[in-house]
């Protein structure tokens, strides 16, 4: 998996080491599991990654930014499966998303940076850019595939289409995050199926035939 260059750092100076980035992000996730958010330090991450502490500071401004990027890399693992129908595709990605959120490093890191972002606008923007905007690719891919199959009506207005993409992402991500991290419920195949049915009723509109 390719490591991402932290968005808040300039690209001048010595070339970045992809291997060092990968080791640092992996060490951050390991520390989240072993120590939790409150006890995680950049010094511990540097030791686990086998790099100098100054190496971390050249790449990340602090713990918040580092944890966002470490968690964001987990969500880059998400893939939209081609299971033959829009409904089945959505169910597949919902189950993948829930499985990632069930991992302690994802759960601990995401909840911590979201809490911190309530008083840090720059961190909130980093979460949006590194996680939210990156994962909207799944919605764009799914809608394009569904349009090709004739499963969704075309949306010729680009502004309206963009709003729809945002709304779909918010609904899916919000529901799964709430289910797994807030209400501590199970996201199994039945839940994913029921959720997808509810979502598609809104997407298809009253004039669209069932899939």
PDB file of C-alpha atoms in Angstrom:
ATOM      1  CA  UNK A   1       0.000   0.000   0.000  1.00  0.00           C
ATOM      2  CA  UNK A   2       1.360   3.428  -0.865  1.00  0.00           C
ATOM      3  CA  UNK A   3       1.839   5.849   2.013  1.00  0.00           C
ATOM      4  CA  UNK A   4       0.299   9.263   1.695  1.00  0.00           C
ATOM      5  CA  UNK A   5       2.271  12.484   1.993  1.00  0.00           C
ATOM      6  CA  UNK A   6       0.843  14.525   4.889  1.00  0.00           C
ATOM      7  CA  UNK A   7      -1.092  17.428   3.411  1.00  0.00           C
ATOM      8  CA  UNK A   8       0.177  20.046   5.866  1.00  0.00           C
ATOM      9  CA  UNK A   9       3.866  19.653   5.061  1.00  0.00           C
ATOM     10  CA  UNK A  10       5.838  21.331   2.294  1.00  0.00           C
ATOM     11  CA  UNK A  11       7.515  19.122  -0.278  1.00  0.00           C
ATOM     12  CA  UNK A  12      10.915  20.893  -0.362  1.00  0.00           C
ATOM     13  CA  UNK A  13      14.124  19.584   1.191  1.00  0.00           C
ATOM     14  CA  UNK A  14      15.303  16.000   1.164  1.00  0.00           C
ATOM     15  CA  UNK A  15      13.186  13.458  -0.734  1.00  0.00           C
ATOM     16  CA  UNK A  16      10.616  11.660   1.366  1.00  0.00           C
ATOM     17  CA  UNK A  17      11.179   8.000   2.161  1.00  0.00           C
ATOM     18  CA  UNK A  18       8.094   5.927   1.367  1.00  0.00           C
ATOM     19  CA  UNK A  19       9.456   3.117   3.527  1.00  0.00           C
ATOM     20  CA  UNK A  20       9.876   5.447   6.501  1.00  0.00           C
ATOM     21  CA  UNK A  21       6.370   6.851   6.026  1.00  0.00           C
ATOM     22  CA  UNK A  22       4.889   3.363   5.918  1.00  0.00           C
ATOM     23  CA  UNK A  23       6.820   2.305   9.032  1.00  0.00           C
ATOM     24  CA  UNK A  24       5.722   5.424  10.938  1.00  0.00           C
ATOM     25  CA  UNK A  25       2.045   5.028  10.068  1.00  0.00           C
ATOM     26  CA  UNK A  26       2.108   1.325  10.939  1.00  0.00           C
ATOM     27  CA  UNK A  27       3.853   2.108  14.235  1.00  0.00           C
ATOM     28  CA  UNK A  28       1.215   4.737  15.007  1.00  0.00           C
ATOM     29  CA  UNK A  29      -1.566   2.214  14.567  1.00  0.00           C
ATOM     30  CA  UNK A  30       0.311  -0.311  16.711  1.00  0.00           C
ATOM     31  CA  UNK A  31       0.750   2.296  19.456  1.00  0.00           C
ATOM     32  CA  UNK A  32      -2.952   3.169  19.328  1.00  0.00           C
ATOM     33  CA  UNK A  33      -3.773  -0.458  20.108  1.00  0.00           C
ATOM     34  CA  UNK A  34      -1.119  -0.916  22.801  1.00  0.00           C
ATOM     35  CA  UNK A  35      -1.271   2.479  24.520  1.00  0.00           C
ATOM     36  CA  UNK A  36      -4.494   4.182  23.471  1.00  0.00           C
ATOM     37  CA  UNK A  37      -4.802   7.779  22.355  1.00  0.00           C
ATOM     38  CA  UNK A  38      -3.949   9.507  25.619  1.00  0.00           C
ATOM     39  CA  UNK A  39      -0.625   7.697  26.195  1.00  0.00           C
ATOM     40  CA  UNK A  40       0.563   7.687  22.584  1.00  0.00           C
ATOM     41  CA  UNK A  41       3.604   9.926  22.021  1.00  0.00           C
ATOM     42  CA  UNK A  42       5.660  10.750  18.975  1.00  0.00           C
ATOM     43  CA  UNK A  43       8.709   9.449  20.816  1.00  0.00           C
ATOM     44  CA  UNK A  44       7.113   6.028  21.240  1.00  0.00           C
ATOM     45  CA  UNK A  45       6.054   5.971  17.590  1.00  0.00           C
ATOM     46  CA  UNK A  46       9.583   6.883  16.478  1.00  0.00           C
ATOM     47  CA  UNK A  47      11.053   4.054  18.566  1.00  0.00           C
ATOM     48  CA  UNK A  48       8.582   1.529  17.188  1.00  0.00           C
ATOM     49  CA  UNK A  49       9.209   2.709  13.610  1.00  0.00           C
ATOM     50  CA  UNK A  50      12.986   2.722  14.025  1.00  0.00           C
ATOM     51  CA  UNK A  51      13.361   6.378  13.010  1.00  0.00           C
ATOM     52  CA  UNK A  52      14.568   9.528  14.734  1.00  0.00           C
ATOM     53  CA  UNK A  53      11.952  11.665  16.450  1.00  0.00           C
ATOM     54  CA  UNK A  54      13.000  14.577  14.248  1.00  0.00           C
ATOM     55  CA  UNK A  55      11.950  12.499  11.248  1.00  0.00           C
ATOM     56  CA  UNK A  56       8.359  12.559  12.494  1.00  0.00           C
ATOM     57  CA  UNK A  57       8.414  16.302  13.098  1.00  0.00           C
ATOM     58  CA  UNK A  58       9.669  16.925   9.567  1.00  0.00           C
ATOM     59  CA  UNK A  59       6.585  15.118   8.300  1.00  0.00           C
ATOM     60  CA  UNK A  60       3.830  15.789  10.845  1.00  0.00           C
ATOM     61  CA  UNK A  61       3.142  18.831  13.012  1.00  0.00           C
ATOM     62  CA  UNK A  62       1.953  16.722  15.942  1.00  0.00           C
ATOM     63  CA  UNK A  63       0.075  13.698  17.190  1.00  0.00           C
ATOM     64  CA  UNK A  64      -3.316  14.746  15.815  1.00  0.00           C
ATOM     65  CA  UNK A  65      -2.109  14.987  12.225  1.00  0.00           C
ATOM     66  CA  UNK A  66      -0.115  11.779  12.481  1.00  0.00           C
ATOM     67  CA  UNK A  67      -3.084   9.786  13.774  1.00  0.00           C
ATOM     68  CA  UNK A  68      -5.393  11.172  11.072  1.00  0.00           C
ATOM     69  CA  UNK A  69      -2.998   9.969   8.378  1.00  0.00           C
ATOM     70  CA  UNK A  70      -2.499   6.590  10.060  1.00  0.00           C
ATOM     71  CA  UNK A  71      -6.258   6.021  10.227  1.00  0.00           C
ATOM     72  CA  UNK A  72      -6.845   7.416   6.733  1.00  0.00           C
ATOM     73  CA  UNK A  73      -4.483   4.801   5.325  1.00  0.00           C
ATOM     74  CA  UNK A  74      -6.775   2.087   6.705  1.00  0.00           C
ATOM     75  CA  UNK A  75      -9.750   3.523   4.835  1.00  0.00           C
ATOM     76  CA  UNK A  76      -7.700   3.521   1.630  1.00  0.00           C
ATOM     77  CA  UNK A  77      -8.099  -0.277   1.806  1.00  0.00           C
ATOM     78  CA  UNK A  78     -11.805   0.082   0.977  1.00  0.00           C
ATOM     79  CA  UNK A  79     -12.809  -1.201  -2.442  1.00  0.00           C
ATOM     80  CA  UNK A  80     -16.221  -1.134  -4.087  1.00  0.00           C
ATOM     81  CA  UNK A  81     -16.938  -4.757  -5.038  1.00  0.00           C
ATOM     82  CA  UNK A  82     -18.679  -5.550  -8.303  1.00  0.00           C
ATOM     83  CA  UNK A  83     -21.337  -7.972  -7.076  1.00  0.00           C
ATOM     84  CA  UNK A  84     -23.726  -7.559 -10.010  1.00  0.00           C
ATOM     85  CA  UNK A  85     -26.156  -4.949  -8.658  1.00  0.00           C
ATOM     86  CA  UNK A  86     -26.062  -1.593  -6.923  1.00  0.00           C
ATOM     87  CA  UNK A  87     -27.702  -3.042  -3.827  1.00  0.00           C
ATOM     88  CA  UNK A  88     -25.166  -5.854  -3.516  1.00  0.00           C
ATOM     89  CA  UNK A  89     -22.272  -3.465  -4.165  1.00  0.00           C
ATOM     90  CA  UNK A  90     -23.432  -1.132  -1.377  1.00  0.00           C
ATOM     91  CA  UNK A  91     -23.886  -4.028   1.026  1.00  0.00           C
ATOM     92  CA  UNK A  92     -20.352  -5.176   0.263  1.00  0.00           C
ATOM     93  CA  UNK A  93     -18.701  -1.812   0.924  1.00  0.00           C
ATOM     94  CA  UNK A  94     -20.789  -1.265   4.080  1.00  0.00           C
ATOM     95  CA  UNK A  95     -19.530  -4.580   5.480  1.00  0.00           C
ATOM     96  CA  UNK A  96     -15.940  -3.679   4.593  1.00  0.00           C
ATOM     97  CA  UNK A  97     -16.289  -0.272   6.241  1.00  0.00           C
ATOM     98  CA  UNK A  98     -17.719  -1.786   9.410  1.00  0.00           C
ATOM     99  CA  UNK A  99     -14.901  -4.344   9.520  1.00  0.00           C
ATOM    100  CA  UNK A 100     -12.301  -1.563   9.414  1.00  0.00           C
ATOM    101  CA  UNK A 101     -14.103   0.389  12.137  1.00  0.00           C
ATOM    102  CA  UNK A 102     -14.099  -2.738  14.298  1.00  0.00           C
ATOM    103  CA  UNK A 103     -10.295  -2.711  14.347  1.00  0.00           C
ATOM    104  CA  UNK A 104      -9.022  -1.124  17.604  1.00  0.00           C
ATOM    105  CA  UNK A 105      -6.537   1.134  15.820  1.00  0.00           C
ATOM    106  CA  UNK A 106      -9.257   2.566  13.569  1.00  0.00           C
ATOM    107  CA  UNK A 107     -11.812   2.890  16.346  1.00  0.00           C
ATOM    108  CA  UNK A 108      -9.440   4.482  18.865  1.00  0.00           C
ATOM    109  CA  UNK A 109      -7.812   6.818  16.377  1.00  0.00           C
ATOM    110  CA  UNK A 110     -10.961   8.007  14.628  1.00  0.00           C
ATOM    111  CA  UNK A 111     -12.895   8.708  17.813  1.00  0.00           C
ATOM    112  CA  UNK A 112      -9.932  10.598  19.273  1.00  0.00           C
ATOM    113  CA  UNK A 113      -9.259  12.886  16.322  1.00  0.00           C
ATOM    114  CA  UNK A 114     -12.964  13.616  15.849  1.00  0.00           C
ATOM    115  CA  UNK A 115     -13.161  14.688  19.481  1.00  0.00           C
ATOM    116  CA  UNK A 116     -10.035  16.848  19.096  1.00  0.00           C
ATOM    117  CA  UNK A 117     -11.360  18.425  15.893  1.00  0.00           C
ATOM    118  CA  UNK A 118     -14.307  19.990  17.727  1.00  0.00           C
ATOM    119  CA  UNK A 119     -11.862  22.678  18.929  1.00  0.00           C
ATOM    120  CA  UNK A 120      -9.342  22.583  16.076  1.00  0.00           C
ATOM    121  CA  UNK A 121     -10.524  23.833  12.676  1.00  0.00           C
ATOM    122  CA  UNK A 122      -7.288  22.843  10.929  1.00  0.00           C
ATOM    123  CA  UNK A 123      -7.624  19.287  12.199  1.00  0.00           C
ATOM    124  CA  UNK A 124     -11.239  19.135  11.048  1.00  0.00           C
ATOM    125  CA  UNK A 125     -10.097  20.219   7.580  1.00  0.00           C
ATOM    126  CA  UNK A 126      -7.407  17.554   7.587  1.00  0.00           C
ATOM    127  CA  UNK A 127      -9.970  14.880   8.429  1.00  0.00           C
ATOM    128  CA  UNK A 128     -12.179  16.112   5.606  1.00  0.00           C
ATOM    129  CA  UNK A 129      -9.337  16.154   3.068  1.00  0.00           C
ATOM    130  CA  UNK A 130      -7.589  12.944   4.163  1.00  0.00           C
ATOM    131  CA  UNK A 131     -10.584  10.728   4.879  1.00  0.00           C
ATOM    132  CA  UNK A 132     -13.916  12.139   3.714  1.00  0.00           C
ATOM    133  CA  UNK A 133     -12.950  13.553   0.320  1.00  0.00           C
ATOM    134  CA  UNK A 134     -10.692  10.604  -0.491  1.00  0.00           C
ATOM    135  CA  UNK A 135     -13.384   8.027   0.203  1.00  0.00           C
ATOM    136  CA  UNK A 136     -16.041   9.797  -1.870  1.00  0.00           C
ATOM    137  CA  UNK A 137     -14.347   7.945  -4.737  1.00  0.00           C
ATOM    138  CA  UNK A 138     -16.432   4.934  -3.692  1.00  0.00           C
ATOM    139  CA  UNK A 139     -19.691   6.837  -4.173  1.00  0.00           C
ATOM    140  CA  UNK A 140     -18.571   8.215  -7.535  1.00  0.00           C
ATOM    141  CA  UNK A 141     -17.562   4.748  -8.715  1.00  0.00           C
ATOM    142  CA  UNK A 142     -20.771   3.163  -7.472  1.00  0.00           C
ATOM    143  CA  UNK A 143     -23.041   5.783  -9.089  1.00  0.00           C
ATOM    144  CA  UNK A 144     -21.178   5.556 -12.394  1.00  0.00           C
ATOM    145  CA  UNK A 145     -21.514   1.785 -12.399  1.00  0.00           C
ATOM    146  CA  UNK A 146     -25.220   1.979 -11.490  1.00  0.00           C
ATOM    147  CA  UNK A 147     -25.892   4.515 -14.252  1.00  0.00           C
ATOM    148  CA  UNK A 148     -24.229   2.207 -16.775  1.00  0.00           C
ATOM    149  CA  UNK A 149     -26.424  -0.658 -15.589  1.00  0.00           C
ATOM    150  CA  UNK A 150     -29.526   1.555 -15.773  1.00  0.00           C
ATOM    151  CA  UNK A 151     -30.171   1.152 -12.054  1.00  0.00           C
ATOM    152  CA  UNK A 152     -30.295   4.881 -11.270  1.00  0.00           C
ATOM    153  CA  UNK A 153     -31.793   7.797 -13.192  1.00  0.00           C
ATOM    154  CA  UNK A 154     -29.288  10.209 -14.807  1.00  0.00           C
ATOM    155  CA  UNK A 155     -28.618  13.490 -13.044  1.00  0.00           C
ATOM    156  CA  UNK A 156     -27.605  15.983 -15.780  1.00  0.00           C
ATOM    157  CA  UNK A 157     -27.052  18.958 -13.461  1.00  0.00           C
ATOM    158  CA  UNK A 158     -23.413  18.735 -12.225  1.00  0.00           C
ATOM    159  CA  UNK A 159     -24.144  20.778  -9.105  1.00  0.00           C
ATOM    160  CA  UNK A 160     -27.086  18.559  -8.182  1.00  0.00           C
ATOM    161  CA  UNK A 161     -25.014  15.437  -8.881  1.00  0.00           C
ATOM    162  CA  UNK A 162     -22.257  16.713  -6.584  1.00  0.00           C
ATOM    163  CA  UNK A 163     -24.769  17.363  -3.810  1.00  0.00           C
ATOM    164  CA  UNK A 164     -26.138  13.846  -4.256  1.00  0.00           C
ATOM    165  CA  UNK A 165     -22.642  12.345  -3.923  1.00  0.00           C
ATOM    166  CA  UNK A 166     -22.066  14.317  -0.724  1.00  0.00           C
ATOM    167  CA  UNK A 167     -25.414  13.221   0.679  1.00  0.00           C
ATOM    168  CA  UNK A 168     -24.901   9.549  -0.151  1.00  0.00           C
ATOM    169  CA  UNK A 169     -21.495   9.579   1.499  1.00  0.00           C
ATOM    170  CA  UNK A 170     -22.826  11.340   4.587  1.00  0.00           C
ATOM    171  CA  UNK A 171     -25.721   8.911   4.933  1.00  0.00           C
ATOM    172  CA  UNK A 172     -23.616   5.761   4.509  1.00  0.00           C
ATOM    173  CA  UNK A 173     -20.655   6.897   6.606  1.00  0.00           C
ATOM    174  CA  UNK A 174     -22.857   8.444   9.272  1.00  0.00           C
ATOM    175  CA  UNK A 175     -25.030   5.363   9.646  1.00  0.00           C
ATOM    176  CA  UNK A 176     -22.156   2.893   9.831  1.00  0.00           C
ATOM    177  CA  UNK A 177     -20.050   5.024  12.189  1.00  0.00           C
ATOM    178  CA  UNK A 178     -23.025   5.572  14.483  1.00  0.00           C
ATOM    179  CA  UNK A 179     -23.985   1.912  14.437  1.00  0.00           C
ATOM    180  CA  UNK A 180     -20.493   0.616  15.196  1.00  0.00           C
ATOM    181  CA  UNK A 181     -18.927   3.335  17.356  1.00  0.00           C
ATOM    182  CA  UNK A 182     -21.840   5.070  19.083  1.00  0.00           C
ATOM    183  CA  UNK A 183     -24.633   2.550  19.565  1.00  0.00           C
ATOM    184  CA  UNK A 184     -22.170  -0.392  19.514  1.00  0.00           C
ATOM    185  CA  UNK A 185     -24.505  -2.433  17.339  1.00  0.00           C
ATOM    186  CA  UNK A 186     -23.589  -5.173  14.934  1.00  0.00           C
ATOM    187  CA  UNK A 187     -23.204  -4.477  11.221  1.00  0.00           C
ATOM    188  CA  UNK A 188     -23.942  -7.916   9.838  1.00  0.00           C
ATOM    189  CA  UNK A 189     -25.312  -8.954   6.461  1.00  0.00           C
ATOM    190  CA  UNK A 190     -28.933  -8.456   7.550  1.00  0.00           C
ATOM    191  CA  UNK A 191     -28.277  -4.933   8.826  1.00  0.00           C
ATOM    192  CA  UNK A 192     -26.369  -4.045   5.657  1.00  0.00           C
ATOM    193  CA  UNK A 193     -29.247  -5.392   3.549  1.00  0.00           C
ATOM    194  CA  UNK A 194     -31.900  -3.477   5.494  1.00  0.00           C
ATOM    195  CA  UNK A 195     -29.876  -0.273   5.405  1.00  0.00           C
ATOM    196  CA  UNK A 196     -29.244  -0.599   1.669  1.00  0.00           C
ATOM    197  CA  UNK A 197     -32.952  -1.142   0.969  1.00  0.00           C
ATOM    198  CA  UNK A 198     -33.779   2.043   2.847  1.00  0.00           C
ATOM    199  CA  UNK A 199     -31.055   4.022   1.056  1.00  0.00           C
ATOM    200  CA  UNK A 200     -32.068   2.866  -2.411  1.00  0.00           C
ATOM    201  CA  UNK A 201     -35.704   3.761  -1.885  1.00  0.00           C
ATOM    202  CA  UNK A 202     -34.575   7.371  -1.676  1.00  0.00           C
ATOM    203  CA  UNK A 203     -32.082   7.174  -4.542  1.00  0.00           C
ATOM    204  CA  UNK A 204     -34.413   5.560  -7.042  1.00  0.00           C
ATOM    205  CA  UNK A 205     -37.363   7.863  -6.409  1.00  0.00           C
ATOM    206  CA  UNK A 206     -41.043   6.849  -6.686  1.00  0.00           C
ATOM    207  CA  UNK A 207     -40.990   6.309 -10.448  1.00  0.00           C
ATOM    208  CA  UNK A 208     -38.107   3.851 -10.551  1.00  0.00           C
ATOM    209  CA  UNK A 209     -38.766   0.103 -10.739  1.00  0.00           C
ATOM    210  CA  UNK A 210     -37.266  -2.125  -8.039  1.00  0.00           C
ATOM    211  CA  UNK A 211     -33.755  -3.437  -8.690  1.00  0.00           C
TER     212      UNK A 211
END
